[in-house]
Amino acid sequence: MVSHHIIQSIGSSSLDKGQKFVNSYMSSSGQKPKIYGSYEEVYKDPEVDVVYIGTPHAFHKRNCLDAIARGKNVLCEKAFTLTTKEAQEVLSAAKEKGVFIMEAMWTRFFPLMKKLQSLLHEEKVIGDVTRVFCDFGLDIDITKLPKESRLKDPALGAGSLLDIGIYSLTWGITCLEGKVGEQAQDPEVVSTQTLGAGGVDVASAMILNYKQTGRQGILTATTAPGFVGDPFFARIEGTKGFVKVEGETPSMPESFTVTRNGAESKKYEFDKPGRGFCYEADAVALDIQAGRKENETMPWSETIRIMKILDGVRKRGGARFPVDDW
C-alpha cells in the first residue's frame, strides 16, 4: 500500500457544504484540506495531483473535462458517464492532454476480489466457471423522494442500473472470465427493466451469454421498497464446485466460501481499513508515479465495454436519459 495520501482540497457547491463535509468525515484528520466553494478552484490548485469526482452521474462528463483541461489526473466515480458517447469524449480529452484517468470501480481493487479472481481463473479451484449469479437491492421508495433527487431525476442519471446494477454486472464479468477490456470476450446480453414514475428504472435484470464457452451470468438489481437482501449476494458455479460471496452489499464484500465437490468448504475473510477506498487510491498513485495514463485492472477499454452494456440494457428497457440520441 501507498504509505501516505494527502487530501489537499475539497471543492463543493458552497463553502458551507464543504465545511460540513470536513466536519463529518475529517474531524480527526491531522491535516485539514483547503475548502473551496467551487470545483474550478480545485482544478486550479497547483498542489492537487489527482481530482476525485464523486458528483451525480450526469455531472461526470463536465467535471472530468474541466479537470482535464487544467491538466489534472482524474479518478471518476462509476458509472463513469451517462452514456458510451460521453465516456469516449472524456477519454479522448484525457489522451489529448496526456493525463491519467480511471473509473472508480473500487470493488475491483479489494484484496478479496484479487484473491477470488486468482482462485477462479489461475488456480481454477472450482474447475471451469459455468454460471454466476449476483443480486444487489436497496430498500428505497423512489416515489417519496423530492423530484430533484439524483435517484428520481432522469436528467441526473437516476435508476437502479447505473447506481447499483453496475456492481452486479461487474461481479458477473469479472467472475466469468479473467481478462478485461480489449482482451476480454464481449458476451451476448439479454435484459429487461421495470420502469417507475418518470421512466426511472427500479429493477434491472441481465443475462450474459458467452457463446464460445457457454458461460452465463444472471445479474439483477432493484430499488424496491421493502427489499430485504440475502447476505450471500453472489454465487459462482464451476465444473468442480461453487463459491458463495458474502457481505453487506455487492459493493462491499466481506468474505467468500469455496466448496469443492467432495471436499470441505473453506472460508476466506478479509480485513479492510475504513470502507476500502484506499485500494483504488493506491492503484492510481502508483500508476501516476510510474507515468502510466491508465490502470491495468480498470483500463479505458473496460470502461467503454461496461458503458456499452449499460447503454444496451437501458435502450432495451426504455430507461431513457435526456442526453440519449435514441
Coordinates of C-alpha atoms in Angstrom, one line a residue:
M1 CA 0.0 0.0 0.0
V2 CA 1.0 3.6 -0.6
S3 CA 2.1 4.9 2.8
H4 CA 0.6 8.4 2.6
H5 CA -2.1 10.2 0.8
I6 CA -3.0 13.9 1.4
I7 CA -6.5 15.3 0.8
Q8 CA -5.2 18.6 -0.3
S9 CA -8.5 20.4 -1.1
I10 CA -12.2 19.8 -1.3
G11 CA -14.5 21.5 -3.8
S12 CA -18.2 21.9 -3.2
S13 CA -21.1 23.9 -4.5
S14 CA -20.7 26.1 -1.4
L15 CA -18.1 26.8 1.3
D16 CA -20.7 25.8 3.9
K17 CA -21.3 22.4 2.4
G18 CA -17.6 21.8 2.1
Q19 CA -17.0 22.7 5.7
K20 CA -19.8 20.3 6.8
F21 CA -18.2 17.5 4.8
V22 CA -14.9 18.1 6.5
N23 CA -16.6 18.2 9.9
S24 CA -18.4 15.0 9.3
Y25 CA -15.7 12.9 7.7
M26 CA -12.3 14.5 8.6
S27 CA -12.8 15.8 12.1
S28 CA -9.9 13.6 13.4
S29 CA -7.6 14.3 10.5
G30 CA -4.3 15.9 11.4
Q31 CA -4.1 18.0 8.2
K32 CA -7.1 20.0 7.2
P33 CA -7.7 20.5 3.5
K34 CA -8.4 23.7 1.8
I35 CA -12.1 24.2 1.2
Y36 CA -13.3 25.7 -2.0
G37 CA -16.8 26.9 -2.9
S38 CA -16.4 25.7 -6.5
Y39 CA -14.9 22.8 -8.4
E40 CA -13.0 25.1 -10.7
E41 CA -10.9 26.3 -7.7
V42 CA -9.8 22.7 -7.0
Y43 CA -8.7 22.3 -10.7
K44 CA -6.6 25.5 -10.4
D45 CA -4.9 24.4 -7.2
P46 CA -1.2 23.7 -8.1
E47 CA -0.9 21.4 -5.1
V48 CA -3.6 19.0 -6.4
D49 CA -2.2 16.0 -8.3
V50 CA -5.4 14.0 -8.7
V51 CA -9.0 15.0 -8.7
Y52 CA -11.5 12.5 -7.3
I53 CA -15.0 13.2 -8.8
G54 CA -17.9 11.9 -6.8
T55 CA -20.8 14.0 -8.2
P56 CA -24.0 12.6 -9.6
H57 CA -23.6 10.6 -12.9
A58 CA -24.9 13.4 -15.1
F59 CA -22.1 15.8 -14.0
H60 CA -19.2 13.4 -14.5
K61 CA -18.6 14.4 -18.2
R62 CA -18.4 18.1 -17.5
N63 CA -16.4 17.7 -14.3
C64 CA -13.9 15.4 -16.0
L65 CA -13.5 17.6 -19.0
D66 CA -12.9 20.7 -16.8
A67 CA -10.3 18.9 -14.6
I68 CA -8.6 17.5 -17.7
A69 CA -8.5 21.0 -19.3
R70 CA -6.5 22.1 -16.2
G71 CA -4.1 19.2 -16.6
K72 CA -5.3 17.2 -13.7
N73 CA -5.2 13.5 -13.3
V74 CA -8.7 12.1 -12.6
L75 CA -10.4 9.3 -10.6
C76 CA -14.1 9.4 -11.5
E77 CA -16.8 7.5 -9.8
K78 CA -18.8 4.9 -11.5
A79 CA -20.9 4.9 -13.6
F80 CA -18.2 6.8 -15.5
T81 CA -20.7 8.8 -17.5
L82 CA -24.3 8.6 -18.6
T83 CA -23.5 7.1 -22.0
T84 CA -20.8 5.5 -24.0
K85 CA -20.6 8.6 -26.2
E86 CA -19.9 10.7 -23.2
A87 CA -17.2 8.3 -22.0
Q88 CA -15.5 8.3 -25.3
E89 CA -15.4 12.1 -25.3
V90 CA -13.8 12.2 -21.8
L91 CA -11.2 9.6 -22.6
S92 CA -10.3 11.3 -25.9
A93 CA -9.7 14.5 -24.0
A94 CA -7.5 12.8 -21.4
K95 CA -5.5 11.2 -24.2
E96 CA -5.0 14.5 -26.0
K97 CA -4.0 16.3 -22.7
G98 CA -1.8 13.4 -21.6
V99 CA -3.3 12.9 -18.2
F100 CA -4.2 9.8 -16.2
I101 CA -7.9 8.9 -15.8
M102 CA -9.7 5.9 -14.3
E103 CA -13.2 4.9 -13.5
A104 CA -13.5 4.4 -9.7
M105 CA -15.0 0.9 -9.5
W106 CA -13.4 0.4 -6.1
T107 CA -14.6 -3.2 -5.6
R108 CA -12.3 -4.4 -8.3
F109 CA -9.3 -3.3 -6.2
F110 CA -10.2 -5.1 -3.0
P111 CA -7.8 -7.8 -1.9
L112 CA -10.9 -10.1 -1.7
M113 CA -11.6 -9.6 -5.4
K114 CA -8.0 -10.0 -6.4
K115 CA -7.8 -13.3 -4.4
L116 CA -11.1 -14.6 -5.8
Q117 CA -10.1 -13.9 -9.4
S118 CA -6.8 -15.7 -8.8
L119 CA -8.6 -18.7 -7.4
L120 CA -11.1 -18.8 -10.2
H121 CA -9.0 -18.0 -13.3
E122 CA -5.5 -19.1 -12.4
E123 CA -5.8 -21.9 -9.8
K124 CA -9.2 -22.9 -11.2
V125 CA -10.2 -24.0 -7.7
I126 CA -13.8 -24.9 -8.9
G127 CA -12.8 -26.0 -12.3
D128 CA -14.2 -24.1 -15.3
V129 CA -16.6 -21.4 -14.3
T130 CA -20.1 -22.1 -15.8
R131 CA -22.5 -19.6 -14.2
V132 CA -22.5 -16.5 -12.0
F133 CA -25.5 -15.1 -10.1
C134 CA -25.4 -11.7 -8.4
D135 CA -28.2 -9.5 -6.9
F136 CA -27.9 -6.0 -5.5
G137 CA -31.0 -4.5 -3.9
L138 CA -31.7 -1.4 -1.8
D139 CA -34.9 -0.6 0.1
I140 CA -35.8 2.8 -1.4
D141 CA -39.2 4.2 -2.1
I142 CA -38.5 6.5 -5.1
T143 CA -42.0 7.9 -5.0
K144 CA -41.3 9.6 -1.7
L145 CA -38.2 11.4 -2.8
P146 CA -38.2 15.0 -4.0
K147 CA -38.3 15.4 -7.7
E148 CA -34.8 16.9 -7.8
S149 CA -33.3 13.8 -6.1
R150 CA -30.5 12.2 -8.1
L151 CA -32.3 8.9 -7.5
K152 CA -35.5 10.3 -9.1
D153 CA -34.5 12.7 -11.8
P154 CA -33.6 11.1 -15.2
A155 CA -31.6 14.1 -16.1
L156 CA -29.2 13.2 -13.2
G157 CA -28.9 9.6 -14.3
A158 CA -31.5 8.2 -11.9
G159 CA -32.2 4.5 -11.8
S160 CA -31.1 1.2 -10.3
L161 CA -28.9 0.2 -13.3
L162 CA -26.2 2.9 -13.2
D163 CA -26.3 3.2 -9.4
I164 CA -26.2 -0.4 -8.3
G165 CA -26.8 -2.7 -11.3
I166 CA -23.3 -1.8 -12.4
Y167 CA -22.0 -3.8 -9.4
S168 CA -24.0 -6.9 -10.3
L169 CA -22.6 -6.6 -13.9
T170 CA -19.1 -6.2 -12.5
W171 CA -19.3 -9.4 -10.4
G172 CA -20.7 -11.2 -13.5
I173 CA -18.0 -10.3 -16.0
T174 CA -15.0 -10.5 -13.5
C175 CA -16.0 -13.9 -12.3
L176 CA -17.0 -15.4 -15.7
E177 CA -13.6 -14.6 -17.2
G178 CA -10.2 -13.3 -16.1
K179 CA -9.5 -10.7 -18.8
V180 CA -10.6 -7.1 -19.2
G181 CA -11.1 -4.5 -21.9
E182 CA -9.9 -5.4 -25.4
Q183 CA -8.6 -8.8 -24.2
A184 CA -12.0 -9.9 -22.9
Q185 CA -14.8 -11.5 -24.7
D186 CA -18.0 -9.5 -25.3
P187 CA -21.0 -11.5 -24.2
E188 CA -24.4 -11.5 -25.7
V189 CA -26.8 -9.7 -23.4
V190 CA -30.5 -10.2 -22.9
S191 CA -32.1 -7.8 -20.5
T192 CA -35.3 -6.3 -19.1
Q193 CA -36.2 -3.5 -16.8
T194 CA -39.2 -2.3 -14.7
L195 CA -39.8 1.4 -15.0
G196 CA -41.3 3.5 -12.3
A197 CA -42.6 7.1 -12.2
G198 CA -40.9 9.4 -14.7
G199 CA -39.5 6.4 -16.6
V200 CA -36.8 5.7 -14.0
D201 CA -35.8 2.0 -13.8
V202 CA -36.5 0.5 -10.4
A203 CA -35.4 -3.0 -11.4
S204 CA -33.0 -4.4 -14.0
A205 CA -32.2 -8.0 -15.0
M206 CA -29.4 -9.0 -17.3
I207 CA -28.4 -12.4 -18.7
L208 CA -24.9 -12.6 -20.1
N209 CA -24.1 -15.4 -22.5
Y210 CA -20.6 -16.3 -23.6
K211 CA -21.2 -18.3 -26.8
Q212 CA -17.7 -19.6 -27.1
T213 CA -17.7 -21.2 -23.7
G214 CA -21.4 -21.5 -22.8
R215 CA -20.9 -19.5 -19.6
Q216 CA -23.8 -17.4 -18.3
G217 CA -24.3 -14.6 -15.9
I218 CA -27.7 -13.9 -14.2
L219 CA -27.4 -10.4 -12.8
T220 CA -30.1 -8.3 -11.1
A221 CA -30.6 -5.0 -9.3
T222 CA -33.6 -3.3 -7.7
T223 CA -34.5 -0.3 -5.6
A224 CA -37.8 -1.8 -4.5
P225 CA -39.4 -0.6 -1.2
G226 CA -39.2 -3.3 1.4
F227 CA -36.3 -5.1 -0.2
V228 CA -34.5 -7.5 2.2
G229 CA -31.4 -9.0 0.8
D230 CA -29.5 -12.2 1.3
P231 CA -26.0 -11.7 2.9
F232 CA -24.8 -14.2 0.3
F233 CA -25.3 -11.9 -2.7
A234 CA -23.4 -13.9 -5.3
R235 CA -22.9 -17.5 -6.3
I236 CA -20.2 -18.7 -8.7
E237 CA -20.7 -22.2 -10.1
G238 CA -18.0 -24.3 -11.8
T239 CA -17.4 -27.9 -13.0
K240 CA -15.8 -28.9 -9.7
G241 CA -17.6 -26.8 -7.1
F242 CA -19.0 -23.4 -6.3
V243 CA -18.3 -20.2 -4.4
K244 CA -20.6 -18.0 -2.4
V245 CA -19.8 -14.4 -1.7
E246 CA -21.0 -12.6 1.4
G247 CA -21.2 -9.0 2.5
E248 CA -23.4 -6.1 3.4
T249 CA -23.8 -5.3 -0.3
P250 CA -22.1 -6.4 -3.6
S251 CA -20.1 -3.1 -3.4
M252 CA -18.6 -4.1 0.0
P253 CA -17.9 -7.8 0.1
E254 CA -16.5 -9.2 3.3
S255 CA -15.8 -12.9 2.6
F256 CA -16.3 -15.8 0.3
T257 CA -16.6 -19.6 0.8
V258 CA -15.2 -22.1 -1.6
T259 CA -16.9 -25.5 -1.7
R260 CA -15.2 -28.1 -3.9
N261 CA -17.0 -31.3 -4.9
G262 CA -16.4 -34.0 -2.2
A263 CA -14.3 -31.7 0.0
E264 CA -14.8 -29.4 3.0
S265 CA -15.7 -25.8 2.4
K266 CA -13.1 -23.1 3.0
K267 CA -13.9 -19.6 4.0
Y268 CA -11.8 -16.6 3.1
E269 CA -12.2 -13.5 5.2
F270 CA -10.5 -10.1 4.6
D271 CA -9.9 -7.1 6.8
K272 CA -10.0 -3.7 5.2
P273 CA -9.2 -0.3 6.6
G274 CA -12.2 2.1 6.7
R275 CA -14.6 1.4 3.8
G276 CA -11.8 0.3 1.5
F277 CA -11.4 3.3 -0.8
C278 CA -7.6 3.2 -0.1
Y279 CA -7.0 0.3 -2.6
E280 CA -8.2 2.2 -5.7
A281 CA -6.4 5.3 -4.4
D282 CA -3.2 3.4 -4.1
A283 CA -3.6 2.0 -7.6
V284 CA -4.0 5.5 -9.0
A285 CA -1.0 6.9 -7.1
L286 CA 1.3 4.0 -8.2
D287 CA 0.2 4.4 -11.9
I288 CA 0.8 8.1 -11.9
Q289 CA 4.2 7.7 -10.1
A290 CA 5.2 5.2 -12.9
G291 CA 4.0 7.5 -15.6
R292 CA 1.1 5.4 -16.8
K293 CA -2.1 7.0 -18.1
E294 CA -4.5 4.2 -17.4
N295 CA -4.8 1.3 -15.0
E296 CA -4.5 -2.4 -15.9
T297 CA -7.3 -3.5 -13.6
M298 CA -9.7 -0.9 -14.9
P299 CA -8.4 0.3 -18.3
W300 CA -10.2 2.7 -20.6
S301 CA -11.3 -0.1 -22.9
E302 CA -13.0 -1.8 -19.9
T303 CA -14.9 1.3 -19.0
I304 CA -16.2 1.6 -22.6
R305 CA -17.1 -2.1 -22.6
I306 CA -19.2 -1.7 -19.5
M307 CA -20.8 1.5 -20.8
K308 CA -21.9 -0.2 -24.0
I309 CA -23.6 -3.0 -22.0
L310 CA -25.4 -0.4 -19.8
D311 CA -26.5 1.6 -22.8
G312 CA -27.9 -1.6 -24.4
V313 CA -29.8 -2.5 -21.2
R314 CA -31.4 0.9 -21.0
K315 CA -32.3 1.0 -24.7
R316 CA -34.0 -2.4 -24.5
G317 CA -35.7 -1.5 -21.2
G318 CA -36.7 2.1 -22.1
A319 CA -34.9 3.9 -19.3
R320 CA -34.1 7.0 -21.3
F321 CA -31.9 10.0 -20.3
P322 CA -32.4 13.4 -21.9
V323 CA -28.9 13.1 -23.4
D324 CA -29.8 9.9 -25.2
D325 CA -30.0 10.1 -29.0
W326 CA -32.2 7.0 -29.5

